[in-house]
Every structure is written in C-alpha cells, then in structure tokens.
C-alpha cells in the first residue's frame, strides 16, 4: 500500500487537488484493492508446499559428510581434530613433549603425530594449522635418514617427493656407508624450542620459523631461527626440503616477534 501511495505522489498532475477528483481516485483505489483481495489466494488457507530442499535425500546427505580417512596416509589421522583454528597468534596445546631424535618433540592426541615409526619418528598429523606446526617441530628435531636403516625408510613418508628428496636420500646413504661425514647432532640436542612464527599457511603448504634457545660457550645463550617448509602430500604433512643438501635453513634470530611455545 505504501508503494502505491508513493507512486501516486510522484506521478500526480499539477492540477491534482480538487476534492472531487481526490474522492474518485480514492474510490477507484479501494475498489481495486477489494477485487485484488477477493481474487488472490489466501496465504493463510493456501496449502503449504513441502520444503523439499530442507531435507536432502539419503545419497546427498552421505555425500555431504566428509569421508575422514580416505585421503589420510594413516588411519589414526581420522581421529584427530581437523578444525580450521589459526595458530598464527596463539599456540596449540601440547599434551606431552616426548624424546625423539636429537631432542624433544610435541605429541598431541588432537593434532598428531599419531603414528610412530620404527625409527621413533612420529608422523600422521591433522590437516590444519596446528597439525602443520606439530609436524614442523617434530621433523626439525627427529627426521634424519642418515642415522640408521630404519630412519632411511622415513624418507618416503616424511619428505616431499622430488629431486631434492632424491639427493638427500643419496647423501644419507653415503653417510650411513661412512663415505661422508654427517652431523653429530650435538648442537640440536642442546637447543630448547621457545616459540615460532607462522610465515604462511594454506591447505596445500605451510612455512614456519621455529625459534630455539642455544647455549653458548661463555655461559650465555643466543636465539636461532630455523625455517621449515611443509606440503600436504599423500594424506599427510611432509617436509619440503630447502635443497638437496639441507632439509631446512637456520640463522640467528633477528628479534622479530614470535609466539611463545615449547617444553616447560
């Protein structure tokens, strides 16, 4: 009704105003409203159409349910927390920090790693920011295919496929055969993880700066930052090597802000 009145106001001629003309128009409008009301279906009495789209068919409902596990590398990953919660400003809760490789690594029934390899390496992470961070902190300290034949088998499940992986695998073989000297891991074993910063995250890739406290010979300590990149490949987070000779890069921490996180 308001729309009709507004339209009438906008289109009325300049001579509109005499009472007779106003009365005629009013009667015409009332008559039209009565006719429209009588001929239009009554919404209160009209049958209600079933809301077919409100209840999907059984097949559509099953298709809408994510089939957890079919895209995962390990069955246990289906039980992890896959919620898209950001860790860019708040660290995920870690139930335990467990000994693995050269140091301690995070372990969580929510985010992984839920699968323990014969080498002691933990794999199987949630497809989320928290899962990627847990994988980064774990691989940084316990992924080393040069230390044993069991660790050599971790290459395919924890390092992204490509020429860099092939070259790292060859290097690890030479170290195991005694043809090349490897890192004794002493520096890594004395470091303490104190935080991280998230450089990048998507469902396919992630990058983190892990901040460690490293004691120095004079009784002081310094902070170092290790950059570790990951990709989601074959149903799990895998390390994306920095090169064919190094799995990650490191340098002195330059004072950038970071989220505090690590074993207490």
Tab-separated table of C-alpha atoms in Angstrom:
chain	number	residue	atom	x	y	z
A	1	UNK	CA	0.000	0.000	0.000
A	2	UNK	CA	2.863	2.390	0.785
A	3	UNK	CA	4.397	1.784	-2.619
A	4	UNK	CA	1.114	2.654	-4.378
A	5	UNK	CA	0.815	5.896	-2.400
A	6	UNK	CA	4.396	6.882	-3.201
A	7	UNK	CA	3.891	6.188	-6.907
A	8	UNK	CA	0.725	8.236	-6.902
A	9	UNK	CA	2.527	11.124	-5.262
A	10	UNK	CA	5.305	11.098	-7.798
A	11	UNK	CA	3.016	10.938	-10.877
A	12	UNK	CA	0.089	13.161	-9.912
A	13	UNK	CA	-0.556	16.162	-12.279
A	14	UNK	CA	-0.157	19.756	-11.178
A	15	UNK	CA	-3.917	20.302	-11.109
A	16	UNK	CA	-4.457	17.449	-8.696
A	17	UNK	CA	-6.156	18.849	-5.604
A	18	UNK	CA	-9.920	19.332	-6.011
A	19	UNK	CA	-11.897	17.225	-3.579
A	20	UNK	CA	-13.992	15.562	-6.301
A	21	UNK	CA	-11.005	14.206	-8.137
A	22	UNK	CA	-9.452	13.001	-4.881
A	23	UNK	CA	-12.689	11.206	-3.973
A	24	UNK	CA	-12.899	9.482	-7.376
A	25	UNK	CA	-9.342	8.278	-7.174
A	26	UNK	CA	-9.882	7.052	-3.631
A	27	UNK	CA	-12.965	5.038	-4.659
A	28	UNK	CA	-11.128	3.535	-7.630
A	29	UNK	CA	-8.234	2.554	-5.408
A	30	UNK	CA	-10.480	0.962	-2.798
A	31	UNK	CA	-12.406	-0.954	-5.423
A	32	UNK	CA	-9.217	-2.250	-6.946
A	33	UNK	CA	-7.921	-3.353	-3.559
A	34	UNK	CA	-11.163	-5.255	-2.818
A	35	UNK	CA	-11.109	-7.036	-6.183
A	36	UNK	CA	-7.452	-7.997	-5.758
A	37	UNK	CA	-8.105	-9.300	-2.254
A	38	UNK	CA	-11.044	-11.431	-3.388
A	39	UNK	CA	-9.271	-12.953	-6.376
A	40	UNK	CA	-5.846	-13.551	-4.798
A	41	UNK	CA	-5.321	-16.842	-2.931
A	42	UNK	CA	-5.450	-16.584	0.827
A	43	UNK	CA	-1.954	-17.280	2.165
A	44	UNK	CA	-3.338	-18.469	5.472
A	45	UNK	CA	-5.623	-21.008	3.753
A	46	UNK	CA	-3.364	-21.974	0.876
A	47	UNK	CA	-1.707	-25.374	1.263
A	48	UNK	CA	1.888	-25.184	2.321
A	49	UNK	CA	4.266	-26.603	-0.242
A	50	UNK	CA	6.653	-29.153	1.201
A	51	UNK	CA	10.182	-27.811	1.716
A	52	UNK	CA	11.880	-30.359	-0.476
A	53	UNK	CA	15.259	-28.693	-0.266
A	54	UNK	CA	15.251	-28.645	3.547
A	55	UNK	CA	15.737	-32.392	3.813
A	56	UNK	CA	18.351	-33.758	1.400
A	57	UNK	CA	17.990	-37.236	0.062
A	58	UNK	CA	19.965	-40.011	1.702
A	59	UNK	CA	22.511	-40.020	-1.110
A	60	UNK	CA	23.043	-36.259	-0.900
A	61	UNK	CA	23.392	-36.405	2.875
A	62	UNK	CA	26.023	-39.125	2.639
A	63	UNK	CA	27.908	-37.135	0.003
A	64	UNK	CA	27.931	-34.079	2.269
A	65	UNK	CA	29.606	-35.998	5.106
A	66	UNK	CA	33.394	-35.872	4.758
A	67	UNK	CA	34.772	-39.365	4.442
A	68	UNK	CA	37.504	-38.945	7.037
A	69	UNK	CA	40.355	-41.343	6.499
A	70	UNK	CA	40.070	-41.998	2.783
A	71	UNK	CA	42.549	-39.229	1.971
A	72	UNK	CA	44.779	-39.743	5.001
A	73	UNK	CA	48.073	-41.583	4.974
A	74	UNK	CA	47.368	-43.195	8.352
A	75	UNK	CA	44.105	-44.498	9.797
A	76	UNK	CA	44.704	-42.761	13.135
A	77	UNK	CA	44.505	-39.334	11.460
A	78	UNK	CA	40.736	-39.674	11.140
A	79	UNK	CA	40.510	-39.327	14.931
A	80	UNK	CA	42.459	-36.054	15.029
A	81	UNK	CA	40.992	-32.567	15.347
A	82	UNK	CA	40.678	-31.156	11.823
A	83	UNK	CA	39.130	-27.814	12.883
A	84	UNK	CA	40.418	-24.789	10.993
A	85	UNK	CA	41.749	-22.931	14.031
A	86	UNK	CA	44.565	-20.457	13.448
A	87	UNK	CA	47.832	-20.790	15.367
A	88	UNK	CA	49.300	-17.579	13.946
A	89	UNK	CA	48.775	-15.730	17.251
A	90	UNK	CA	48.011	-18.468	19.784
A	91	UNK	CA	49.938	-21.698	20.243
A	92	UNK	CA	48.151	-25.054	20.241
A	93	UNK	CA	48.074	-27.039	23.454
A	94	UNK	CA	50.542	-29.906	23.648
A	95	UNK	CA	49.827	-32.799	25.967
A	96	UNK	CA	53.391	-34.142	26.075
A	97	UNK	CA	56.853	-33.313	24.835
A	98	UNK	CA	58.486	-36.649	24.134
A	99	UNK	CA	62.091	-37.612	23.436
A	100	UNK	CA	62.710	-38.273	19.747
A	101	UNK	CA	65.762	-37.869	17.569
A	102	UNK	CA	68.076	-35.177	18.869
A	103	UNK	CA	65.658	-33.516	21.285
A	104	UNK	CA	62.038	-33.497	22.458
A	105	UNK	CA	59.105	-33.065	20.099
A	106	UNK	CA	55.415	-32.268	20.671
A	107	UNK	CA	52.830	-35.020	20.887
A	108	UNK	CA	49.088	-34.425	20.921
A	109	UNK	CA	46.054	-36.731	20.646
A	110	UNK	CA	44.316	-33.841	18.890
A	111	UNK	CA	46.846	-32.802	16.262
A	112	UNK	CA	49.377	-35.678	15.907
A	113	UNK	CA	51.705	-37.364	15.256
A	114	UNK	CA	49.564	-40.328	15.878
A	115	UNK	CA	51.745	-42.904	14.087
A	116	UNK	CA	55.128	-43.872	15.499
A	117	UNK	CA	57.646	-45.291	13.050
A	118	UNK	CA	60.257	-47.955	13.876
A	119	UNK	CA	62.873	-45.196	13.859
A	120	UNK	CA	60.929	-43.304	16.540
A	121	UNK	CA	59.770	-40.605	14.116
A	122	UNK	CA	56.167	-39.570	14.593
A	123	UNK	CA	54.016	-38.983	11.521
A	124	UNK	CA	50.274	-38.668	10.920
A	125	UNK	CA	49.077	-35.109	11.502
A	126	UNK	CA	45.827	-33.185	11.381
A	127	UNK	CA	45.141	-31.338	8.129
A	128	UNK	CA	45.167	-27.990	9.908
A	129	UNK	CA	47.490	-25.216	11.026
A	130	UNK	CA	48.069	-26.939	14.354
A	131	UNK	CA	48.857	-30.205	12.607
A	132	UNK	CA	51.341	-28.497	10.287
A	133	UNK	CA	53.068	-26.788	13.212
A	134	UNK	CA	53.344	-30.051	15.127
A	135	UNK	CA	54.865	-31.719	12.074
A	136	UNK	CA	57.347	-28.866	11.605
A	137	UNK	CA	58.580	-29.030	15.201
A	138	UNK	CA	58.862	-32.819	15.001
A	139	UNK	CA	60.671	-33.067	11.683
A	140	UNK	CA	63.125	-30.346	12.683
A	141	UNK	CA	64.492	-32.499	15.513
A	142	UNK	CA	63.819	-36.129	14.643
A	143	UNK	CA	63.855	-36.544	10.861
A	144	UNK	CA	67.316	-37.745	9.869
A	145	UNK	CA	67.539	-40.624	7.357
A	146	UNK	CA	71.323	-40.852	7.809
A	147	UNK	CA	71.323	-42.323	11.314
A	148	UNK	CA	70.009	-45.840	10.617
A	149	UNK	CA	68.332	-48.143	8.121
A	150	UNK	CA	65.033	-47.677	9.969
A	151	UNK	CA	65.365	-43.895	9.669
A	152	UNK	CA	66.141	-44.261	5.959
A	153	UNK	CA	62.629	-45.657	5.477
A	154	UNK	CA	61.200	-42.365	6.780
A	155	UNK	CA	62.189	-40.561	3.587
A	156	UNK	CA	59.131	-41.545	1.570
A	157	UNK	CA	56.619	-40.924	4.359
A	158	UNK	CA	58.023	-37.659	5.703
A	159	UNK	CA	59.826	-35.842	2.873
A	160	UNK	CA	58.051	-34.409	-0.172
A	161	UNK	CA	58.703	-36.170	-3.455
A	162	UNK	CA	61.137	-34.524	-5.868
A	163	UNK	CA	64.745	-34.137	-6.877
A	164	UNK	CA	65.707	-32.615	-3.525
A	165	UNK	CA	64.439	-35.709	-1.728
A	166	UNK	CA	66.376	-37.949	-4.087
A	167	UNK	CA	69.593	-36.053	-3.421
A	168	UNK	CA	69.003	-36.048	0.344
A	169	UNK	CA	68.408	-39.782	0.229
A	170	UNK	CA	71.677	-40.306	-1.641
A	171	UNK	CA	73.551	-38.141	0.855
A	172	UNK	CA	72.049	-40.069	3.769
A	173	UNK	CA	73.161	-43.332	2.172
A	174	UNK	CA	76.737	-42.072	1.838
A	175	UNK	CA	76.771	-41.042	5.497
A	176	UNK	CA	75.458	-44.417	6.600
A	177	UNK	CA	78.109	-46.119	4.462
A	178	UNK	CA	80.837	-43.994	6.039
A	179	UNK	CA	81.688	-42.267	2.765
A	180	UNK	CA	80.666	-38.835	4.020
A	181	UNK	CA	80.737	-37.238	7.438
A	182	UNK	CA	77.387	-36.356	8.958
A	183	UNK	CA	76.271	-34.001	11.703
A	184	UNK	CA	76.657	-35.430	15.192
A	185	UNK	CA	73.548	-33.563	16.342
A	186	UNK	CA	75.241	-32.087	19.404
A	187	UNK	CA	74.036	-28.545	18.727
A	188	UNK	CA	70.488	-29.710	18.113
A	189	UNK	CA	70.455	-31.719	21.333
A	190	UNK	CA	71.359	-28.663	23.428
A	191	UNK	CA	68.729	-26.334	21.962
A	192	UNK	CA	65.348	-25.599	23.502
A	193	UNK	CA	62.314	-24.662	21.462
A	194	UNK	CA	60.893	-21.415	22.828
A	195	UNK	CA	58.477	-20.277	20.112
A	196	UNK	CA	57.542	-19.960	16.474
A	197	UNK	CA	56.149	-17.628	13.866
A	198	UNK	CA	53.879	-18.676	11.038
A	199	UNK	CA	55.109	-17.356	7.705
A	200	UNK	CA	52.435	-18.935	5.549
A	201	UNK	CA	49.629	-21.475	5.643
A	202	UNK	CA	47.233	-22.984	3.136
A	203	UNK	CA	45.629	-26.404	2.830
A	204	UNK	CA	48.452	-27.429	0.494
A	205	UNK	CA	51.545	-25.842	2.078
A	206	UNK	CA	52.864	-24.197	5.234
A	207	UNK	CA	56.010	-22.451	6.425
A	208	UNK	CA	57.192	-21.801	9.974
A	209	UNK	CA	60.103	-20.134	11.734
A	210	UNK	CA	60.975	-22.200	14.797
A	211	UNK	CA	62.793	-20.201	17.464
A	212	UNK	CA	65.329	-22.050	19.611
A	213	UNK	CA	67.464	-21.025	22.539
A	214	UNK	CA	71.048	-22.205	22.023
A	215	UNK	CA	73.563	-22.058	24.915
A	216	UNK	CA	76.958	-20.622	24.049
A	217	UNK	CA	80.354	-21.486	25.493
A	218	UNK	CA	80.594	-18.388	27.706
A	219	UNK	CA	77.545	-19.265	29.748
A	220	UNK	CA	75.258	-17.022	27.727
A	221	UNK	CA	72.764	-18.072	25.084
A	222	UNK	CA	71.521	-16.909	21.754
A	223	UNK	CA	68.328	-17.360	19.787
A	224	UNK	CA	68.376	-19.079	16.446
A	225	UNK	CA	65.571	-19.362	13.907
A	226	UNK	CA	65.093	-22.406	11.737
A	227	UNK	CA	62.802	-22.155	8.740
A	228	UNK	CA	60.968	-25.321	7.846
A	229	UNK	CA	58.556	-25.678	4.938
A	230	UNK	CA	55.914	-28.354	4.506
A	231	UNK	CA	53.459	-29.584	1.891
A	232	UNK	CA	50.325	-31.682	2.245
A	233	UNK	CA	51.135	-34.727	0.125
A	234	UNK	CA	49.612	-38.201	0.012
A	235	UNK	CA	47.447	-37.534	3.031
A	236	UNK	CA	49.949	-36.104	5.498
A	237	UNK	CA	52.244	-33.139	6.131
A	238	UNK	CA	55.682	-33.711	4.659
A	239	UNK	CA	58.851	-31.693	4.887
A	240	UNK	CA	59.636	-29.686	1.760
A	241	UNK	CA	63.463	-29.622	1.696
A	242	UNK	CA	65.309	-26.339	1.425
A	243	UNK	CA	67.706	-28.009	-1.042
A	244	UNK	CA	69.202	-31.318	-1.979
A	245	UNK	CA	71.774	-30.948	0.790
A	246	UNK	CA	69.750	-29.368	3.604
A	247	UNK	CA	66.251	-30.110	4.877
A	248	UNK	CA	65.831	-26.692	6.494
A	249	UNK	CA	67.671	-23.402	6.877
A	250	UNK	CA	68.774	-21.641	10.038
A	251	UNK	CA	70.202	-18.315	11.139
A	252	UNK	CA	70.416	-16.081	14.195
A	253	UNK	CA	67.079	-14.717	15.292
A	254	UNK	CA	66.856	-11.054	14.363
A	255	UNK	CA	64.363	-10.051	17.033
A	256	UNK	CA	61.107	-10.496	15.144
A	257	UNK	CA	58.051	-11.186	17.326
A	258	UNK	CA	57.073	-14.800	17.839
A	259	UNK	CA	54.515	-16.901	19.690
A	260	UNK	CA	55.946	-18.497	22.825
A	261	UNK	CA	55.726	-22.284	22.600
A	262	UNK	CA	57.859	-25.176	23.758
A	263	UNK	CA	58.566	-27.633	26.568
A	264	UNK	CA	58.320	-26.074	30.007
